[in-house]
Short mmCIF file of C-alpha atoms and ligand atoms in Angstrom, two decimals:
data_model
loop_
_atom_site.label_atom_id
_atom_site.label_comp_id
_atom_site.label_asym_id
_atom_site.label_seq_id
_atom_site.Cartn_x
_atom_site.Cartn_y
_atom_site.Cartn_z
CA MET A 1 36.50 60.92 200.35
CA ARG A 2 37.43 58.82 198.03
CA GLU A 3 37.58 55.41 200.65
CA ASP A 4 34.14 57.32 201.87
CA LEU A 5 32.28 56.84 198.95
CA GLU A 6 33.92 53.62 197.86
CA LEU A 7 32.30 51.61 201.58
CA LEU A 8 29.05 53.69 201.65
CA TRP A 9 28.93 52.22 197.18
CA GLU A 10 29.74 49.22 198.98
CA LEU A 11 26.52 48.97 202.00
CA GLN A 12 24.31 50.66 199.12
CA LYS A 13 24.54 47.57 197.11
CA ILE A 14 24.22 45.48 200.30
CA ASP A 15 21.41 47.24 201.72
CA LEU A 16 19.64 46.19 198.36
CA ASP A 17 20.37 43.02 198.57
CA LEU A 18 18.86 42.59 202.01
CA LYS A 19 15.68 44.22 200.46
CA ASN A 20 15.59 41.88 197.85
CA ILE A 21 15.65 38.50 200.06
CA ASN A 22 13.00 40.92 202.24
CA VAL A 23 10.83 40.79 198.98
CA GLU A 24 11.82 36.99 198.86
CA ARG A 25 11.14 36.72 202.10
CA ASP A 26 6.98 37.25 202.07
CA ARG A 27 6.74 35.48 198.57
CA PHE A 28 8.38 32.43 198.36
CA PRO A 29 5.76 30.93 201.91
CA LYS A 30 3.01 32.07 199.17
CA GLU A 31 4.47 30.19 195.46
CA ILE A 32 5.16 27.60 198.07
CA LYS A 33 1.60 27.26 198.94
CA LYS A 34 0.20 28.39 195.48
CA LEU A 35 1.72 25.13 194.55
CA ASP A 36 1.16 22.64 197.60
CA GLU A 37 -3.13 23.53 195.91
CA LYS A 38 -2.37 23.27 193.18
CA GLN A 39 -0.81 19.87 193.94
CA SER A 40 -4.34 18.97 196.10
CA LEU A 41 -6.47 20.67 193.52
CA GLU A 42 -5.13 18.17 190.57
CA LYS A 43 -5.40 15.04 193.12
CA GLU A 44 -8.63 15.84 194.33
CA ARG A 45 -9.29 15.28 190.35
CA ILE A 46 -7.80 11.76 189.79
CA HIS A 47 -9.15 11.05 193.40
CA LYS A 48 -12.88 11.77 192.03
CA GLU A 49 -12.12 9.97 189.16
CA LYS A 50 -11.88 7.35 190.73
CA GLU A 51 -14.59 7.80 192.00
CA ARG A 52 -17.11 7.73 190.07
CA LEU A 53 -15.70 4.86 188.27
CA GLU A 54 -15.93 2.47 191.90
CA SER A 55 -19.66 3.85 191.68
CA LEU A 56 -20.20 2.29 188.24
CA GLU A 57 -18.45 -0.49 189.67
CA LYS A 58 -20.36 -0.46 192.07
CA GLU A 59 -24.09 -0.07 189.46
CA ARG A 60 -22.71 -3.44 187.41
CA LYS A 61 -22.40 -5.71 190.51
CA GLN A 62 -26.46 -4.57 191.49
CA LYS A 63 -27.01 -5.02 188.15
CA GLU A 64 -25.40 -8.27 188.31
CA LYS A 65 -26.94 -9.23 191.00
CA TYR A 66 -30.87 -8.47 190.31
CA LEU A 67 -30.06 -10.25 186.60
CA LEU A 68 -29.27 -13.07 188.65
CA GLY A 69 -32.41 -13.55 190.48
CA GLU A 70 -35.03 -12.14 187.69
CA GLN A 71 -33.03 -15.76 186.60
CA ASP A 72 -33.50 -18.41 189.16
CA LYS A 73 -37.61 -16.95 189.50
CA ILE A 74 -36.99 -18.29 185.44
CA LYS A 75 -35.75 -21.75 186.67
CA ARG A 76 -38.38 -21.71 189.83
CA SER A 77 -41.35 -20.55 186.97
CA GLU A 78 -40.56 -23.50 185.26
CA GLY A 79 -39.98 -25.68 187.01
CA ARG A 80 -43.92 -25.27 188.08
CA MET A 81 -44.50 -26.10 184.77
CA THR A 82 -44.96 -29.77 185.21
CA GLU A 83 -47.83 -29.14 188.53
CA VAL A 84 -49.96 -26.87 186.57
CA LYS A 85 -53.42 -28.29 185.63
CA THR A 86 -55.25 -25.84 183.13
CA ASN A 87 -54.72 -24.32 180.65
CA LYS A 88 -55.06 -21.29 182.11
CA GLU A 89 -52.46 -21.76 184.16
CA TYR A 90 -50.34 -22.18 181.92
CA GLN A 91 -50.86 -19.40 179.95
CA ALA A 92 -50.18 -18.18 183.37
CA LEU A 93 -46.82 -18.53 183.99
CA LEU A 94 -45.28 -18.55 179.85
CA SER A 95 -46.61 -14.89 180.03
CA GLU A 96 -44.45 -14.54 183.60
CA ILE A 97 -41.96 -16.57 181.81
CA GLU A 98 -42.51 -14.03 179.27
CA SER A 99 -41.73 -10.72 181.20
CA PHE A 100 -39.01 -12.65 183.20
CA LYS A 101 -37.65 -12.22 179.86
CA VAL A 102 -37.72 -8.51 178.47
CA THR A 103 -36.37 -7.13 182.13
CA ILE A 104 -33.34 -9.36 181.78
CA GLY A 105 -33.27 -8.25 177.90
CA ARG A 106 -33.68 -4.28 179.74
CA VAL A 107 -30.59 -5.20 182.37
CA GLU A 108 -28.85 -7.09 180.15
CA GLU A 109 -28.28 -4.04 178.14
CA GLU A 110 -28.07 -1.94 180.80
CA ILE A 111 -24.66 -3.73 181.86
CA LEU A 112 -23.26 -3.69 178.82
CA VAL A 113 -24.22 0.57 178.74
CA VAL A 114 -22.37 0.70 181.93
CA MET A 115 -19.51 -1.83 181.67
CA ASP A 116 -18.44 0.34 178.23
CA GLU A 117 -18.00 3.32 179.59
CA ILE A 118 -16.00 1.60 182.43
CA ASP A 119 -13.72 0.41 180.10
CA GLU A 120 -13.89 4.34 178.31
CA LEU A 121 -13.82 5.55 181.69
CA LYS A 122 -9.87 3.65 182.67
CA LYS A 123 -8.55 4.11 180.15
CA GLN A 124 -8.89 8.74 180.17
CA LEU A 125 -7.61 7.53 184.02
CA SER A 126 -5.06 5.85 183.15
CA LYS A 127 -4.27 8.49 180.82
CA ARG A 128 -4.83 11.58 183.38
CA GLU A 129 -3.32 9.25 185.73
CA LYS A 130 0.74 9.16 183.79
CA ASP A 131 -0.38 12.91 182.71
CA ILE A 132 -1.20 13.97 186.77
CA ALA A 133 2.50 11.96 187.89
CA ILE A 134 4.24 13.91 185.69
CA THR A 135 2.56 17.21 186.30
CA LEU A 136 3.09 16.04 189.97
CA GLU A 137 6.49 15.67 189.97
CA LYS A 138 7.46 19.81 188.56
CA ILE A 139 5.34 21.07 191.34
CA GLU A 140 7.29 19.30 193.41
CA ALA A 141 10.55 19.88 191.58
CA GLU A 142 9.40 23.39 192.23
CA LYS A 143 9.34 23.49 195.17
CA ARG A 144 12.55 22.25 196.27
CA ASN A 145 13.79 25.65 193.78
CA ILE A 146 12.46 27.20 196.07
CA GLN A 147 12.67 26.95 198.87
CA GLU A 148 16.38 25.78 198.84
CA LYS A 149 16.52 29.43 197.06
CA MET A 150 14.57 30.74 200.17
CA GLU A 151 17.53 28.52 202.30
CA GLN A 152 20.44 30.31 200.15
CA ASP A 153 18.66 34.16 200.98
CA GLU A 154 19.07 33.24 204.90
CA VAL A 155 23.01 32.60 204.33
CA VAL A 156 22.73 35.59 202.34
CA TRP A 157 21.62 37.47 204.54
CA ASN A 158 23.45 36.33 207.06
CA GLU A 159 26.88 37.37 205.20
CA LYS A 160 25.98 40.25 203.90
CA SER A 161 24.27 41.82 208.08
CA GLN A 162 27.37 41.02 208.42
CA ARG A 163 29.06 42.72 206.75
CA LYS A 164 26.44 45.64 206.48
CA ASP A 165 27.54 46.07 210.35
CA ILE A 166 31.65 46.31 209.87
CA LEU A 167 30.54 48.83 207.19
CA ALA A 168 27.43 51.93 209.48
CA THR A 169 31.18 51.49 212.01
CA GLN A 170 33.92 52.55 208.65
CA VAL A 171 31.84 54.45 206.88
CA GLU A 172 31.54 58.52 208.15
CA SER A 173 28.96 59.06 210.75
CA ASN A 174 28.13 62.40 209.26
CA LEU A 175 27.94 60.71 205.63
CA PHE A 176 25.87 57.56 206.89
CA LYS A 177 23.64 59.74 208.83
CA LEU A 178 22.66 61.76 204.87
CA TYR A 179 23.22 57.97 203.69
CA ASN A 180 20.47 56.58 206.12
CA MET A 181 18.32 59.90 205.74
CA LEU A 182 18.11 59.74 202.51
CA ARG A 183 17.63 55.99 201.83
CA GLU A 184 14.12 56.31 203.87
CA LYS A 185 12.84 58.87 201.42
CA ARG A 186 14.34 57.65 198.59
CA GLN A 187 13.57 53.96 197.99
CA GLY A 188 15.79 52.48 199.69
CA ILE A 189 18.60 54.08 197.49
CA GLY A 190 20.25 57.12 199.02
CA MET A 191 23.45 56.60 196.51
CA VAL A 192 23.61 56.82 193.05
CA SER A 193 25.53 55.67 189.45
CA VAL A 194 26.42 58.72 187.04
CA LYS A 195 26.20 56.60 183.88
CA HIS A 196 26.11 58.14 180.63
CA GLU A 197 25.54 62.14 182.42
CA THR A 198 22.68 60.26 183.22
CA CYS A 199 21.75 60.24 187.58
CA GLN A 200 20.87 56.24 187.31
CA GLY A 201 18.39 57.33 190.90
CA CYS A 202 15.79 59.46 188.88
CA PHE A 203 17.35 59.32 184.54
CA VAL A 204 17.96 63.36 184.65
CA ASN A 205 20.85 63.87 182.85
CA VAL A 206 23.96 65.76 185.62
CA PRO A 207 25.08 69.22 184.31
CA PRO A 208 28.31 68.10 182.09
CA GLN A 209 30.69 69.69 184.74
CA MET A 210 29.09 67.61 187.74
CA PHE A 211 29.82 64.38 185.63
CA ILE A 212 32.98 65.11 185.86
CA GLU A 213 34.06 65.51 188.83
CA VAL A 214 31.38 62.79 190.10
CA GLN A 215 34.18 60.43 187.72
CA LYS A 216 36.69 61.61 189.84
CA ASN A 217 34.94 60.11 192.82
CA ASN A 218 36.83 62.22 195.84
CA SER A 219 33.73 64.74 196.98
CA LEU A 220 29.80 64.04 198.18
CA ILE A 221 28.05 65.50 194.94
CA ARG A 222 24.87 64.93 194.55
CA CYS A 223 22.20 64.81 192.17
CA PRO A 224 20.38 68.68 191.58
CA ASN A 225 17.06 66.14 190.55
CA CYS A 226 16.86 63.88 193.40
CA ASN A 227 19.13 65.04 195.24
CA ARG A 228 20.78 61.22 196.15
CA ILE A 229 25.38 60.67 197.00
CA LEU A 230 26.00 60.47 193.18
CA TYR A 231 29.40 57.46 192.71
CA TRP A 232 31.37 57.03 189.28
CA ASP A 233 31.17 53.00 188.62
CA GLY A 234 32.81 53.23 185.64
CA ASN A 235 30.41 52.76 182.28
CA GLY A 236 29.91 49.31 182.55
CA GLU A 237 27.29 46.73 182.21
CA LYS A 238 27.62 46.70 186.49
CA ALA A 239 24.84 48.68 187.97
ZN1 LIG B 301 19.04 61.46 190.45
#
């Protein structure tokens, strides 16, 4: 009996490990997907700031082009100065030139505002690009870490499954059936250790005499409360 209980205890630990791996198999891909989303969000943000910068540069060029046009108009008007014959024409030309100059002054101011904005944005962008590069690298490292764990899980899964198959043939068949039945009913745990006179499955105290018997590990004893098979695994930290 002692050997059967020991084999079954090993099997229970393996079953719990396999159960954990199954939980991780479900969780890890979701975590990676979340990190992917975080990465594209960061990239999208910097992309939008760059687009804003490009549109400001474009605006600046358009204004500069417009400015050149207005300056040309002044030159043309000034060229016509020599051709004017009346004072009225002369005054008209002067006021035309004056209005071009007003426009130029306004556009020059607008260009300065845009240039300020461009400078500010460039400063922000260069800082943000550095920050984002660090963030992206961190996310990348997290992803690599998870992928490594996933690969590790598969290796462990294969090893433990092989051992499980062997144990399944070694444990006495009635005990094995009882264990599987309990495991199905009790959240994957059919066999539990007892510590400090307490069942570690339901955390209810077992009677003192039963506790003494359990510590011998040579008979099939079940928790009076949760019905699980009890096992003595020492009083230490290991479960
Ligand atoms: Zn119990």
